[in-house]
Amino acid sequence: MRTVLVGVGGWGKNHARVLHDTGTLTAICDADDTLAEQFGAQYKVPYYTDVQNMLYGESFDAAIVATPTKTHFQIGKMLLQSKKHLLLEKPFTYEPAEGRELQSMAKKAGVILTCGYIERFNPAIQTTRNIIQDKTHGDIALLEFHRESNIPVHIKDVGIIHDTAVHDIDTANWLFDQMPQVVFARAGHIRHTHEDFATVMLGYADNRTAILACNWLSPVRSRMFRAALTDAIITGDFITRHVQINDKTAPVTEGEPLKREIDSFLEAIKTNSEPVVTAHQAISVSEIAKAALLSSQRGVPIYLDLR
């Protein structure tokens, strides 16, 4: 499977490493010619600074795009027009309408289109989902997520809701196995031009609720979650991948989430099967993130109609 990577700054460098390890990295593209040359030399693959030139110069099957959010739509269009399988990093597209257009293009081209919601591949979340689904400890009622760190230096075009909270929005949807009916959010900014702290509440059917708190104000990086079930409390750490059911440690399988994500993408292409994260699900997360921003601006809950 010949795969190219567009964007090697920030998170993209990790994609480059894993793709190289899988033996599928075919070329690298980055608008920064210094970065493009550096990573091209490091992994001994051709490098480009323009996606169109790469399309002319290389033969490949699939692409991963890890560029700034606001560029995803145009880059995605170029790749889908050339019938390339595509993994767009979160949050897919900033505007849900752009995501729907890409979804339509992918369907017409007959290619796989997915989004990099990496926590779906985190062993801690996979373990938690299995516990929820087997109902040994009853039904799930409440989810809580907490993420904090310093400001990511490479994030300029969006705030913490579209960059960070979207991970937990997608995870909540996946663990509840449904879409929220209402969103209420409070957000503001202290150091960033966009919001750098936010609390988001998602309301689901049967009074199920997810509460997401995140900020870019802390020197300490933390990624935690908690799930309240009828007969147990599950607590977990996204970083260490430690999971506890009440006061007992739950067994968690080993494995790097990003490698699992990329392996899953490549497998979906080989088997022509639905990806773990569908374009429809990714678009719904963009809809929810947009509603959260609107709620924080207006100070009112925003009701959703997601199917």
mmCIF file of C-alpha atoms in Angstrom:
data_model
loop_
_atom_site.group_PDB
_atom_site.id
_atom_site.type_symbol
_atom_site.label_atom_id
_atom_site.label_comp_id
_atom_site.label_asym_id
_atom_site.label_seq_id
_atom_site.Cartn_x
_atom_site.Cartn_y
_atom_site.Cartn_z
ATOM 1 C CA MET A 1 0.000 0.000 0.000
ATOM 2 C CA ARG A 2 1.670 3.199 -1.200
ATOM 3 C CA THR A 3 0.829 6.002 1.220
ATOM 4 C CA VAL A 4 1.840 9.655 1.238
ATOM 5 C CA LEU A 5 1.826 12.053 4.163
ATOM 6 C CA VAL A 6 0.789 15.691 3.819
ATOM 7 C CA GLY A 7 2.023 17.737 6.784
ATOM 8 C CA VAL A 8 4.992 16.751 8.945
ATOM 9 C CA GLY A 9 4.956 19.587 11.480
ATOM 10 C CA GLY A 10 3.389 18.956 14.893
ATOM 11 C CA TRP A 11 1.536 15.632 15.009
ATOM 12 C CA GLY A 12 2.467 14.809 11.408
ATOM 13 C CA LYS A 13 5.969 13.722 12.372
ATOM 14 C CA ASN A 14 4.445 10.826 14.316
ATOM 15 C CA HIS A 15 2.483 9.727 11.268
ATOM 16 C CA ALA A 16 5.743 9.787 9.301
ATOM 17 C CA ARG A 17 7.432 7.509 11.830
ATOM 18 C CA VAL A 18 4.615 4.960 11.921
ATOM 19 C CA LEU A 19 4.099 4.935 8.150
ATOM 20 C CA HIS A 20 7.832 4.379 7.694
ATOM 21 C CA ASP A 21 7.722 1.501 10.191
ATOM 22 C CA THR A 22 4.857 -0.121 8.268
ATOM 23 C CA GLY A 23 6.875 0.110 5.058
ATOM 24 C CA THR A 24 4.134 2.068 3.263
ATOM 25 C CA LEU A 25 5.522 5.632 3.296
ATOM 26 C CA THR A 26 5.951 6.649 -0.344
ATOM 27 C CA ALA A 27 6.392 10.436 -0.254
ATOM 28 C CA ILE A 28 6.148 13.458 2.027
ATOM 29 C CA CYS A 29 4.597 16.853 1.346
ATOM 30 C CA ASP A 30 4.813 19.981 3.480
ATOM 31 C CA ALA A 31 4.444 23.652 2.586
ATOM 32 C CA ASP A 32 7.597 24.307 4.623
ATOM 33 C CA ASP A 33 10.398 23.297 2.240
ATOM 34 C CA THR A 34 12.880 22.874 5.104
ATOM 35 C CA LEU A 35 10.605 20.407 6.900
ATOM 36 C CA ALA A 36 9.758 18.592 3.674
ATOM 37 C CA GLU A 37 13.447 18.161 2.807
ATOM 38 C CA GLN A 38 14.337 17.152 6.378
ATOM 39 C CA PHE A 39 11.759 14.376 6.616
ATOM 40 C CA GLY A 40 12.249 13.267 3.032
ATOM 41 C CA ALA A 41 15.950 12.767 3.775
ATOM 42 C CA GLN A 42 15.275 11.121 7.146
ATOM 43 C CA TYR A 43 12.956 8.500 5.656
ATOM 44 C CA LYS A 44 14.614 8.334 2.225
ATOM 45 C CA VAL A 45 11.457 9.174 0.250
ATOM 46 C CA PRO A 46 10.678 11.903 -2.322
ATOM 47 C CA TYR A 47 9.442 15.171 -0.850
ATOM 48 C CA TYR A 48 7.233 17.952 -2.177
ATOM 49 C CA THR A 49 5.959 21.339 -1.050
ATOM 50 C CA ASP A 50 2.785 21.257 -3.160
ATOM 51 C CA VAL A 51 0.069 18.570 -3.173
ATOM 52 C CA GLN A 52 -0.695 19.044 -6.863
ATOM 53 C CA ASN A 53 2.944 18.527 -7.797
ATOM 54 C CA MET A 54 2.999 15.381 -5.675
ATOM 55 C CA LEU A 55 -0.083 14.073 -7.477
ATOM 56 C CA TYR A 56 1.692 14.618 -10.798
ATOM 57 C CA GLY A 57 4.999 13.198 -9.613
ATOM 58 C CA GLU A 58 4.042 10.153 -7.544
ATOM 59 C CA SER A 59 1.989 6.998 -7.926
ATOM 60 C CA PHE A 60 0.229 6.164 -4.656
ATOM 61 C CA ASP A 61 -2.956 4.666 -3.231
ATOM 62 C CA ALA A 62 -3.669 6.565 -0.028
ATOM 63 C CA ALA A 63 -2.896 9.752 1.840
ATOM 64 C CA ILE A 64 -2.866 10.971 5.430
ATOM 65 C CA VAL A 65 -3.371 14.705 5.908
ATOM 66 C CA ALA A 66 -2.022 16.268 9.114
ATOM 67 C CA THR A 67 -2.021 19.940 8.159
ATOM 68 C CA PRO A 68 -3.755 22.883 9.909
ATOM 69 C CA THR A 69 -7.528 22.367 10.167
ATOM 70 C CA LYS A 70 -8.485 25.191 7.830
ATOM 71 C CA THR A 71 -6.504 23.539 4.970
ATOM 72 C CA HIS A 72 -8.160 20.098 5.244
ATOM 73 C CA PHE A 73 -11.007 20.775 2.849
ATOM 74 C CA GLN A 74 -8.989 22.002 -0.131
ATOM 75 C CA ILE A 75 -6.274 19.372 0.282
ATOM 76 C CA GLY A 76 -8.895 16.665 0.781
ATOM 77 C CA LYS A 77 -10.703 17.722 -2.397
ATOM 78 C CA MET A 78 -7.547 17.456 -4.480
ATOM 79 C CA LEU A 79 -6.794 13.973 -3.193
ATOM 80 C CA LEU A 80 -10.350 12.659 -3.530
ATOM 81 C CA GLN A 81 -10.627 14.076 -7.063
ATOM 82 C CA SER A 82 -7.631 11.864 -7.839
ATOM 83 C CA LYS A 83 -9.388 8.878 -6.198
ATOM 84 C CA LYS A 84 -6.996 8.484 -3.294
ATOM 85 C CA HIS A 85 -8.045 6.819 -0.047
ATOM 86 C CA LEU A 86 -7.872 9.456 2.665
ATOM 87 C CA LEU A 87 -7.359 9.795 6.404
ATOM 88 C CA LEU A 88 -7.908 13.395 7.476
ATOM 89 C CA GLU A 89 -6.622 14.298 10.916
ATOM 90 C CA LYS A 90 -9.177 15.557 13.429
ATOM 91 C CA PRO A 91 -11.336 17.545 13.400
ATOM 92 C CA PHE A 92 -11.959 16.400 9.802
ATOM 93 C CA THR A 93 -13.125 19.788 8.492
ATOM 94 C CA TYR A 94 -13.888 22.983 10.365
ATOM 95 C CA GLU A 95 -17.224 23.438 8.598
ATOM 96 C CA PRO A 96 -19.575 20.424 8.578
ATOM 97 C CA ALA A 97 -20.773 21.334 5.062
ATOM 98 C CA GLU A 98 -17.205 20.884 3.798
ATOM 99 C CA GLY A 99 -17.099 17.452 5.406
ATOM 100 C CA ARG A 100 -20.337 16.457 3.705
ATOM 101 C CA GLU A 101 -18.905 17.506 0.347
ATOM 102 C CA LEU A 102 -15.815 15.370 0.921
ATOM 103 C CA GLN A 103 -18.026 12.471 1.995
ATOM 104 C CA SER A 104 -19.977 12.739 -1.254
ATOM 105 C CA MET A 105 -16.763 12.885 -3.292
ATOM 106 C CA ALA A 106 -15.352 9.803 -1.559
ATOM 107 C CA LYS A 107 -18.541 7.848 -2.218
ATOM 108 C CA LYS A 108 -18.480 8.829 -5.873
ATOM 109 C CA ALA A 109 -14.787 7.926 -6.183
ATOM 110 C CA GLY A 110 -15.269 4.610 -4.361
ATOM 111 C CA VAL A 111 -12.514 5.284 -1.832
ATOM 112 C CA ILE A 112 -12.147 5.045 1.949
ATOM 113 C CA LEU A 113 -12.522 8.317 3.861
ATOM 114 C CA THR A 114 -11.879 8.434 7.604
ATOM 115 C CA CYS A 115 -10.777 10.768 10.379
ATOM 116 C CA GLY A 116 -7.953 10.554 12.922
ATOM 117 C CA TYR A 117 -9.893 10.215 16.151
ATOM 118 C CA ILE A 118 -7.069 8.328 17.756
ATOM 119 C CA GLU A 119 -8.715 7.650 21.114
ATOM 120 C CA ARG A 120 -10.900 5.024 19.418
ATOM 121 C CA PHE A 121 -7.642 3.051 19.184
ATOM 122 C CA ASN A 122 -6.436 3.788 22.708
ATOM 123 C CA PRO A 123 -6.360 0.478 24.640
ATOM 124 C CA ALA A 124 -7.768 2.235 27.721
ATOM 125 C CA ILE A 125 -10.849 3.405 25.810
ATOM 126 C CA GLN A 126 -11.236 0.085 23.987
ATOM 127 C CA THR A 127 -11.168 -1.711 27.358
ATOM 128 C CA THR A 128 -13.729 0.737 28.777
ATOM 129 C CA ARG A 129 -16.020 0.244 25.788
ATOM 130 C CA ASN A 130 -15.853 -3.515 26.173
ATOM 131 C CA ILE A 131 -16.790 -3.212 29.856
ATOM 132 C CA ILE A 132 -19.722 -0.939 28.991
ATOM 133 C CA GLN A 133 -20.962 -3.199 26.212
ATOM 134 C CA ASP A 134 -20.848 -6.453 28.173
ATOM 135 C CA LYS A 135 -23.030 -4.812 30.880
ATOM 136 C CA THR A 136 -21.350 -6.762 33.692
ATOM 137 C CA HIS A 137 -21.439 -3.562 35.757
ATOM 138 C CA GLY A 138 -24.774 -2.288 34.485
ATOM 139 C CA ASP A 139 -25.658 0.575 32.180
ATOM 140 C CA ILE A 140 -23.621 3.723 31.605
ATOM 141 C CA ALA A 141 -25.103 7.002 32.836
ATOM 142 C CA LEU A 142 -22.331 9.606 32.963
ATOM 143 C CA LEU A 143 -18.986 10.311 31.301
ATOM 144 C CA GLU A 144 -16.434 12.876 32.455
ATOM 145 C CA PHE A 145 -13.295 13.924 30.595
ATOM 146 C CA HIS A 146 -10.491 16.231 31.691
ATOM 147 C CA ARG A 147 -7.636 17.396 29.451
ATOM 148 C CA GLU A 148 -5.085 20.081 30.224
ATOM 149 C CA SER A 149 -1.691 21.130 28.942
ATOM 150 C CA ASN A 150 0.221 24.166 27.785
ATOM 151 C CA ILE A 151 -0.670 25.826 24.481
ATOM 152 C CA PRO A 152 0.390 23.657 21.510
ATOM 153 C CA VAL A 153 2.784 25.917 19.587
ATOM 154 C CA HIS A 154 1.710 24.564 16.183
ATOM 155 C CA ILE A 155 -2.028 25.238 16.638
ATOM 156 C CA LYS A 156 -2.860 28.680 15.276
ATOM 157 C CA ASP A 157 -6.089 28.428 13.279
ATOM 158 C CA VAL A 158 -8.542 26.902 15.793
ATOM 159 C CA GLY A 159 -9.150 26.900 19.539
ATOM 160 C CA ILE A 160 -9.308 24.169 22.128
ATOM 161 C CA ILE A 161 -12.802 22.973 21.217
ATOM 162 C CA HIS A 162 -11.904 22.025 17.629
ATOM 163 C CA ASP A 163 -8.396 20.859 18.503
ATOM 164 C CA THR A 164 -8.789 19.068 21.834
ATOM 165 C CA ALA A 165 -12.407 18.731 23.002
ATOM 166 C CA VAL A 166 -13.336 16.992 19.732
ATOM 167 C CA HIS A 167 -11.418 13.912 20.914
ATOM 168 C CA ASP A 168 -13.741 13.572 23.890
ATOM 169 C CA ILE A 169 -16.852 14.453 21.900
ATOM 170 C CA ASP A 170 -16.100 11.561 19.559
ATOM 171 C CA THR A 171 -15.197 9.242 22.448
ATOM 172 C CA ALA A 172 -18.434 10.080 24.284
ATOM 173 C CA ASN A 173 -20.493 9.386 21.154
ATOM 174 C CA TRP A 174 -18.664 6.071 20.702
ATOM 175 C CA LEU A 175 -19.026 4.948 24.321
ATOM 176 C CA PHE A 176 -22.699 5.948 24.499
ATOM 177 C CA ASP A 177 -23.211 4.582 20.963
ATOM 178 C CA GLN A 178 -25.444 7.517 20.086
ATOM 179 C CA MET A 179 -25.406 11.207 19.247
ATOM 180 C CA PRO A 180 -26.235 13.981 21.751
ATOM 181 C CA GLN A 181 -29.501 15.876 21.615
ATOM 182 C CA VAL A 182 -28.259 19.089 23.211
ATOM 183 C CA VAL A 183 -24.966 20.860 23.924
ATOM 184 C CA PHE A 184 -24.164 23.628 26.407
ATOM 185 C CA ALA A 185 -20.703 25.173 26.667
ATOM 186 C CA ARG A 186 -18.702 27.883 28.378
ATOM 187 C CA ALA A 187 -15.382 28.950 26.869
ATOM 188 C CA GLY A 188 -12.931 31.833 26.805
ATOM 189 C CA HIS A 189 -9.367 32.774 26.021
ATOM 190 C CA ILE A 190 -6.499 34.090 28.131
ATOM 191 C CA ARG A 191 -3.311 33.395 26.177
ATOM 192 C CA HIS A 192 -4.542 32.269 22.745
ATOM 193 C CA THR A 193 -6.341 34.216 20.016
ATOM 194 C CA HIS A 194 -9.008 31.479 20.055
ATOM 195 C CA GLU A 195 -10.606 29.879 23.120
ATOM 196 C CA ASP A 196 -8.017 28.172 25.332
ATOM 197 C CA PHE A 197 -10.329 26.838 28.034
ATOM 198 C CA ALA A 198 -13.754 25.258 27.745
ATOM 199 C CA THR A 199 -16.317 23.161 29.540
ATOM 200 C CA VAL A 200 -18.817 21.340 27.355
ATOM 201 C CA MET A 201 -21.883 19.397 28.479
ATOM 202 C CA LEU A 202 -23.503 16.952 26.060
ATOM 203 C CA GLY A 203 -26.991 15.640 26.749
ATOM 204 C CA TYR A 204 -28.010 12.261 25.320
ATOM 205 C CA ALA A 205 -31.211 10.227 25.423
ATOM 206 C CA ASP A 206 -32.388 8.866 28.798
ATOM 207 C CA ASN A 207 -30.582 11.675 30.665
ATOM 208 C CA ARG A 208 -27.150 10.283 29.828
ATOM 209 C CA THR A 209 -24.593 13.063 30.054
ATOM 210 C CA ALA A 210 -20.983 13.744 29.093
ATOM 211 C CA ILE A 211 -19.009 16.577 30.704
ATOM 212 C CA LEU A 212 -15.802 17.720 29.028
ATOM 213 C CA ALA A 213 -13.350 20.120 30.687
ATOM 214 C CA CYS A 214 -10.200 21.198 28.873
ATOM 215 C CA ASN A 215 -7.639 23.984 29.021
ATOM 216 C CA TRP A 216 -4.305 25.101 27.545
ATOM 217 C CA LEU A 217 -3.308 26.908 30.739
ATOM 218 C CA SER A 218 -1.442 24.193 32.601
ATOM 219 C CA PRO A 219 2.291 23.367 32.527
ATOM 220 C CA VAL A 220 1.312 19.767 33.345
ATOM 221 C CA ARG A 221 -0.122 17.510 30.628
ATOM 222 C CA SER A 222 -3.080 15.477 31.840
ATOM 223 C CA ARG A 223 -5.648 13.337 30.000
ATOM 224 C CA MET A 224 -8.184 11.603 32.277
ATOM 225 C CA PHE A 225 -11.659 10.105 32.016
ATOM 226 C CA ARG A 226 -14.327 8.620 34.274
ATOM 227 C CA ALA A 227 -17.427 6.563 33.461
ATOM 228 C CA ALA A 228 -20.267 6.087 35.935
ATOM 229 C CA LEU A 229 -22.161 2.827 35.445
ATOM 230 C CA THR A 230 -25.085 1.446 37.431
ATOM 231 C CA ASP A 231 -22.831 -0.748 39.580
ATOM 232 C CA ALA A 232 -19.303 0.623 39.125
ATOM 233 C CA ILE A 233 -17.097 3.621 38.451
ATOM 234 C CA ILE A 234 -14.450 3.271 35.741
ATOM 235 C CA THR A 235 -11.516 5.677 35.856
ATOM 236 C CA GLY A 236 -8.786 5.873 33.254
ATOM 237 C CA ASP A 237 -5.750 7.727 31.988
ATOM 238 C CA PHE A 238 -5.404 8.303 28.233
ATOM 239 C CA ILE A 239 -1.624 8.714 28.547
ATOM 240 C CA THR A 240 -0.621 5.809 30.816
ATOM 241 C CA ARG A 241 -3.578 3.699 29.566
ATOM 242 C CA HIS A 242 -4.327 2.600 33.112
ATOM 243 C CA VAL A 243 -7.956 1.649 33.779
ATOM 244 C CA GLN A 244 -9.597 0.954 37.126
ATOM 245 C CA ILE A 245 -13.002 -0.506 37.957
ATOM 246 C CA ASN A 246 -13.786 0.869 41.403
ATOM 247 C CA ASP A 247 -10.535 0.078 43.268
ATOM 248 C CA LYS A 248 -9.313 -2.756 41.028
ATOM 249 C CA THR A 249 -7.033 -2.484 37.988
ATOM 250 C CA ALA A 250 -8.586 -3.693 34.732
ATOM 251 C CA PRO A 251 -6.459 -5.633 32.216
ATOM 252 C CA VAL A 252 -5.551 -3.486 29.197
ATOM 253 C CA THR A 253 -3.882 -4.744 26.027
ATOM 254 C CA GLU A 254 -0.647 -3.202 24.806
ATOM 255 C CA GLY A 255 -0.274 -1.239 21.578
ATOM 256 C CA GLU A 256 0.437 2.258 20.298
ATOM 257 C CA PRO A 257 -2.859 3.983 19.403
ATOM 258 C CA LEU A 258 -1.429 5.700 16.309
ATOM 259 C CA LYS A 259 -0.074 2.437 14.902
ATOM 260 C CA ARG A 260 -3.440 0.802 15.520
ATOM 261 C CA GLU A 261 -5.178 3.692 13.779
ATOM 262 C CA ILE A 262 -2.956 3.551 10.691
ATOM 263 C CA ASP A 263 -3.072 -0.256 10.530
ATOM 264 C CA SER A 264 -6.869 -0.061 10.688
ATOM 265 C CA PHE A 265 -6.970 2.513 7.871
ATOM 266 C CA LEU A 266 -4.750 0.382 5.639
ATOM 267 C CA GLU A 267 -6.768 -2.743 6.439
ATOM 268 C CA ALA A 268 -10.032 -0.981 5.537
ATOM 269 C CA ILE A 269 -8.511 -0.122 2.146
ATOM 270 C CA LYS A 270 -7.279 -3.686 1.534
ATOM 271 C CA THR A 271 -10.602 -5.268 2.486
ATOM 272 C CA ASN A 272 -12.811 -2.470 1.132
ATOM 273 C CA SER A 273 -14.585 -2.327 4.492
ATOM 274 C CA GLU A 274 -16.082 0.498 6.554
ATOM 275 C CA PRO A 275 -13.435 2.313 8.608
ATOM 276 C CA VAL A 276 -13.665 2.422 12.410
ATOM 277 C CA VAL A 277 -14.335 6.177 12.229
ATOM 278 C CA THR A 278 -16.780 6.903 9.417
ATOM 279 C CA ALA A 279 -16.991 10.221 7.601
ATOM 280 C CA HIS A 280 -20.563 10.586 8.870
ATOM 281 C CA GLN A 281 -19.407 10.250 12.485
ATOM 282 C CA ALA A 282 -16.589 12.753 11.948
ATOM 283 C CA ILE A 283 -19.006 15.267 10.409
ATOM 284 C CA SER A 284 -21.305 14.870 13.419
ATOM 285 C CA VAL A 285 -18.408 15.738 15.746
ATOM 286 C CA SER A 286 -17.780 18.886 13.673
ATOM 287 C CA GLU A 287 -21.487 19.765 14.023
ATOM 288 C CA ILE A 288 -21.285 19.316 17.802
ATOM 289 C CA ALA A 289 -18.058 21.354 18.085
ATOM 290 C CA LYS A 290 -19.629 24.164 16.059
ATOM 291 C CA ALA A 291 -22.716 24.071 18.303
ATOM 292 C CA ALA A 292 -20.492 24.173 21.411
ATOM 293 C CA LEU A 293 -18.800 27.324 20.165
ATOM 294 C CA LEU A 294 -22.171 28.878 19.379
ATOM 295 C CA SER A 295 -23.489 27.942 22.828
ATOM 296 C CA SER A 296 -20.477 29.545 24.526
ATOM 297 C CA GLN A 297 -21.008 32.737 22.528
ATOM 298 C CA ARG A 298 -24.755 32.972 23.180
ATOM 299 C CA GLY A 299 -24.829 31.532 26.688
ATOM 300 C CA VAL A 300 -27.663 29.136 25.854
ATOM 301 C CA PRO A 301 -27.993 25.423 25.094
ATOM 302 C CA ILE A 302 -28.040 24.423 21.429
ATOM 303 C CA TYR A 303 -30.379 21.604 20.448
ATOM 304 C CA LEU A 304 -29.174 19.144 17.839
ATOM 305 C CA ASP A 305 -30.802 16.889 15.273
ATOM 306 C CA LEU A 306 -28.059 14.409 14.376
ATOM 307 C CA ARG A 307 -28.818 11.061 12.763
#
